[in-house]
Amino acid sequence: MIQRPTRPPRAPEAAARPAARLVAAPGGSSLRRALPALGWFTAVRAAGLLVLAAWCAAERRSPHQLLSARWDSLWYSDIARHGYHWPGYVATATTRGAGARSHLAFFPLLPWLERGIGALTGLAPADAGLAVSAVAALTAAWGIHTVAERSSGRRAAAVLVVLWAALPIGILLSMAYSEALFTALAAWALHGLLRGHWLRAGLLTALAGLTRVSAVALIAAVWVCAAAALWERRGGWPRILAGALLAPAGWLGYVLWTGGPVAYLRVQGAWGNGFDGGWAYGRYIWRQLSGSGLLTGAGVLVFVGLVLWAYWCCLRRRLPLALLVYTGVLTALALGAQAYFNSKPRLLLPAFPLLLPLALYLAGLRPARTTAVLALLALASAVYGAIWLLGPGPP
């Protein structure tokens, strides 16, 4: 009698491998698998807009104006209409890149899209910016789901998407800002790295480099992963090198156009957004703790502690190298920037892997409890977003 061969036992090293690396995405289209999460994402963001609209109606203010024509949205719209330098603009010094409150602090991809969409549809730049953010936010949510599904499973991926939508500053995803666009490019670039699609990762990183200065975190992820792949002598080294060389093209091209890194740093410094490794941030916390802002200082310390603890959890779970490098550099840039405290959560908005440990925990609860927690967070995000925009607003 012929016996059926048995499966060989698992090697000890395979058994000891982190669970996050053993999760395989199920078959079928990534978009079809992400649709339920995208539906919940849309519901959370729609709830935030509805609360904002109702609050604005009570105060006789315009939600459209708050979302499309305040703070950075105005600067992007001005660039879309007039370019970076136009007659009559006097806030920039004569030496390019060395002025105070210069438009050069804002990277060009969003205003380019605003101008192009406006030319095709007749929309005003601000309204085109809202359209870009709406599409980009959904694209980012899809990319976040696909990245998380590959490393942590479908349920955790869905929870992560809802958590990202329900962040206290999630209202930024519905504004004519560049955060949604940058996160969409970053998520799909990271997905390209996880799949070994080096040219796609390099191209998307180059586009991200035309969107925000924080694209250096994505460039670092591409370079470190490329170096690891070459060290391990994986195949396809021409594609790896091509992706690594393409990645910084957008960021480097724009920074050189402004006059070089030193000139761009002067532009950022004039906005109070330079990088000093956290020295100014530390002095701000100390002033709060040693003065009358004890509660504020303690709250800031709790915030910083939670961010660092979340990254430590990512390290302990041994998330993929691309996610760890991207999140680590982005966190260092956010906490080390001179920008005042209100801008820190905004700078960390694209750092979605920081939410993965919490998403994994919530995904392990009973569905009813997970749903209740996410619903409470979505409600809090909607209320906080309305208060934020009707009050101090985003920096």
PDB file of N, CA, C and O in Angstrom, residues 302-328:
ATOM      1  N   VAL A 302       2.973  64.043  27.431  1.00  0.00           N
ATOM      2  CA  VAL A 302       2.191  62.821  27.204  1.00  0.00           C
ATOM      3  C   VAL A 302       2.103  62.529  25.710  1.00  0.00           C
ATOM      4  O   VAL A 302       2.259  61.377  25.273  1.00  0.00           O
ATOM      5  N   PHE A 303       1.866  63.575  24.914  1.00  0.00           N
ATOM      6  CA  PHE A 303       1.790  63.399  23.467  1.00  0.00           C
ATOM      7  C   PHE A 303       3.098  62.837  22.913  1.00  0.00           C
ATOM      8  O   PHE A 303       3.108  61.856  22.148  1.00  0.00           O
ATOM      9  N   VAL A 304       4.215  63.446  23.295  1.00  0.00           N
ATOM     10  CA  VAL A 304       5.515  62.975  22.809  1.00  0.00           C
ATOM     11  C   VAL A 304       5.762  61.545  23.274  1.00  0.00           C
ATOM     12  O   VAL A 304       6.243  60.693  22.513  1.00  0.00           O
ATOM     13  N   GLY A 305       5.425  61.261  24.531  1.00  0.00           N
ATOM     14  CA  GLY A 305       5.614  59.913  25.044  1.00  0.00           C
ATOM     15  C   GLY A 305       4.797  58.885  24.284  1.00  0.00           C
ATOM     16  O   GLY A 305       5.286  57.780  23.997  1.00  0.00           O
ATOM     17  N   LEU A 306       3.557  59.210  23.945  1.00  0.00           N
ATOM     18  CA  LEU A 306       2.720  58.284  23.193  1.00  0.00           C
ATOM     19  C   LEU A 306       3.280  58.032  21.797  1.00  0.00           C
ATOM     20  O   LEU A 306       3.257  56.894  21.304  1.00  0.00           O
ATOM     21  N   VAL A 307       3.783  59.089  21.162  1.00  0.00           N
ATOM     22  CA  VAL A 307       4.361  58.925  19.826  1.00  0.00           C
ATOM     23  C   VAL A 307       5.578  58.010  19.875  1.00  0.00           C
ATOM     24  O   VAL A 307       5.716  57.073  19.073  1.00  0.00           O
ATOM     25  N   LEU A 308       6.467  58.267  20.838  1.00  0.00           N
ATOM     26  CA  LEU A 308       7.671  57.436  20.958  1.00  0.00           C
ATOM     27  C   LEU A 308       7.324  56.009  21.358  1.00  0.00           C
ATOM     28  O   LEU A 308       7.945  55.047  20.870  1.00  0.00           O
ATOM     29  N   TRP A 309       6.344  55.846  22.242  1.00  0.00           N
ATOM     30  CA  TRP A 309       5.916  54.502  22.628  1.00  0.00           C
ATOM     31  C   TRP A 309       5.325  53.752  21.447  1.00  0.00           C
ATOM     32  O   TRP A 309       5.579  52.557  21.265  1.00  0.00           O
ATOM     33  N   ALA A 310       4.545  54.449  20.607  1.00  0.00           N
ATOM     34  CA  ALA A 310       3.961  53.808  19.431  1.00  0.00           C
ATOM     35  C   ALA A 310       5.061  53.340  18.478  1.00  0.00           C
ATOM     36  O   ALA A 310       4.984  52.229  17.920  1.00  0.00           O
ATOM     37  N   TYR A 311       6.106  54.155  18.313  1.00  0.00           N
ATOM     38  CA  TYR A 311       7.186  53.727  17.430  1.00  0.00           C
ATOM     39  C   TYR A 311       7.956  52.553  18.037  1.00  0.00           C
ATOM     40  O   TYR A 311       8.373  51.639  17.312  1.00  0.00           O
ATOM     41  N   TRP A 312       8.123  52.567  19.351  1.00  0.00           N
ATOM     42  CA  TRP A 312       8.776  51.440  20.009  1.00  0.00           C
ATOM     43  C   TRP A 312       7.969  50.157  19.792  1.00  0.00           C
ATOM     44  O   TRP A 312       8.551  49.086  19.556  1.00  0.00           O
ATOM     45  N   CYS A 313       6.664  50.260  19.848  1.00  0.00           N
ATOM     46  CA  CYS A 313       5.817  49.082  19.581  1.00  0.00           C
ATOM     47  C   CYS A 313       5.993  48.600  18.146  1.00  0.00           C
ATOM     48  O   CYS A 313       5.986  47.382  17.891  1.00  0.00           O
ATOM     49  N   CYS A 314       6.154  49.535  17.220  1.00  0.00           N
ATOM     50  CA  CYS A 314       6.409  49.140  15.829  1.00  0.00           C
ATOM     51  C   CYS A 314       7.726  48.379  15.715  1.00  0.00           C
ATOM     52  O   CYS A 314       7.830  47.377  14.985  1.00  0.00           O
ATOM     53  N   LEU A 315       8.739  48.842  16.445  1.00  0.00           N
ATOM     54  CA  LEU A 315      10.031  48.140  16.441  1.00  0.00           C
ATOM     55  C   LEU A 315       9.900  46.754  17.061  1.00  0.00           C
ATOM     56  O   LEU A 315      10.451  45.769  16.534  1.00  0.00           O
ATOM     57  N   ARG A 316       9.189  46.650  18.178  1.00  0.00           N
ATOM     58  CA  ARG A 316       9.034  45.359  18.835  1.00  0.00           C
ATOM     59  C   ARG A 316       8.276  44.356  17.980  1.00  0.00           C
ATOM     60  O   ARG A 316       8.569  43.158  18.007  1.00  0.00           O
ATOM     61  N   ARG A 317       7.318  44.848  17.214  1.00  0.00           N
ATOM     62  CA  ARG A 317       6.558  43.966  16.325  1.00  0.00           C
ATOM     63  C   ARG A 317       7.312  43.658  15.045  1.00  0.00           C
ATOM     64  O   ARG A 317       6.834  42.891  14.212  1.00  0.00           O
ATOM     65  N   ARG A 318       8.459  44.290  14.886  1.00  0.00           N
ATOM     66  CA  ARG A 318       9.319  44.056  13.728  1.00  0.00           C
ATOM     67  C   ARG A 318       8.537  44.226  12.429  1.00  0.00           C
ATOM     68  O   ARG A 318       8.473  43.327  11.590  1.00  0.00           O
ATOM     69  N   LEU A 319       7.952  45.401  12.305  1.00  0.00           N
ATOM     70  CA  LEU A 319       7.291  45.734  11.051  1.00  0.00           C
ATOM     71  C   LEU A 319       8.327  45.753   9.927  1.00  0.00           C
ATOM     72  O   LEU A 319       9.531  45.857  10.176  1.00  0.00           O
ATOM     73  N   PRO A 320       7.890  45.665   8.685  1.00  0.00           N
ATOM     74  CA  PRO A 320       8.843  45.682   7.568  1.00  0.00           C
ATOM     75  C   PRO A 320       9.773  46.887   7.615  1.00  0.00           C
ATOM     76  O   PRO A 320       9.408  47.970   8.077  1.00  0.00           O
ATOM     77  N   LEU A 321      10.977  46.685   7.122  1.00  0.00           N
ATOM     78  CA  LEU A 321      12.018  47.708   7.202  1.00  0.00           C
ATOM     79  C   LEU A 321      11.572  49.026   6.578  1.00  0.00           C
ATOM     80  O   LEU A 321      11.848  50.107   7.122  1.00  0.00           O
ATOM     81  N   ALA A 322      10.866  48.969   5.455  1.00  0.00           N
ATOM     82  CA  ALA A 322      10.430  50.200   4.788  1.00  0.00           C
ATOM     83  C   ALA A 322       9.547  51.038   5.703  1.00  0.00           C
ATOM     84  O   ALA A 322       9.692  52.264   5.776  1.00  0.00           O
ATOM     85  N   LEU A 323       8.628  50.387   6.416  1.00  0.00           N
ATOM     86  CA  LEU A 323       7.729  51.118   7.314  1.00  0.00           C
ATOM     87  C   LEU A 323       8.488  51.696   8.498  1.00  0.00           C
ATOM     88  O   LEU A 323       8.209  52.815   8.942  1.00  0.00           O
ATOM     89  N   LEU A 324       9.438  50.945   9.035  1.00  0.00           N
ATOM     90  CA  LEU A 324      10.187  51.422  10.199  1.00  0.00           C
ATOM     91  C   LEU A 324      11.048  52.635   9.853  1.00  0.00           C
ATOM     92  O   LEU A 324      11.098  53.614  10.610  1.00  0.00           O
ATOM     93  N   VAL A 325      11.721  52.583   8.715  1.00  0.00           N
ATOM     94  CA  VAL A 325      12.581  53.711   8.330  1.00  0.00           C
ATOM     95  C   VAL A 325      11.734  54.946   8.029  1.00  0.00           C
ATOM     96  O   VAL A 325      12.014  56.049   8.525  1.00  0.00           O
ATOM     97  N   TYR A 326      10.697  54.769   7.227  1.00  0.00           N
ATOM     98  CA  TYR A 326       9.824  55.895   6.870  1.00  0.00           C
ATOM     99  C   TYR A 326       9.227  56.536   8.122  1.00  0.00           C
ATOM    100  O   TYR A 326       9.292  57.765   8.295  1.00  0.00           O
ATOM    101  N   THR A 327       8.680  55.731   9.015  1.00  0.00           N
ATOM    102  CA  THR A 327       8.029  56.269  10.207  1.00  0.00           C
ATOM    103  C   THR A 327       9.044  56.879  11.160  1.00  0.00           C
ATOM    104  O   THR A 327       8.786  57.930  11.763  1.00  0.00           O
ATOM    105  N   GLY A 328      10.190  56.245  11.304  1.00  0.00           N
ATOM    106  CA  GLY A 328      11.205  56.770  12.212  1.00  0.00           C
ATOM    107  C   GLY A 328      11.719  58.132  11.780  1.00  0.00           C
ATOM    108  O   GLY A 328      11.829  59.058  12.597  1.00  0.00           O
TER     109      GLY A 328
END
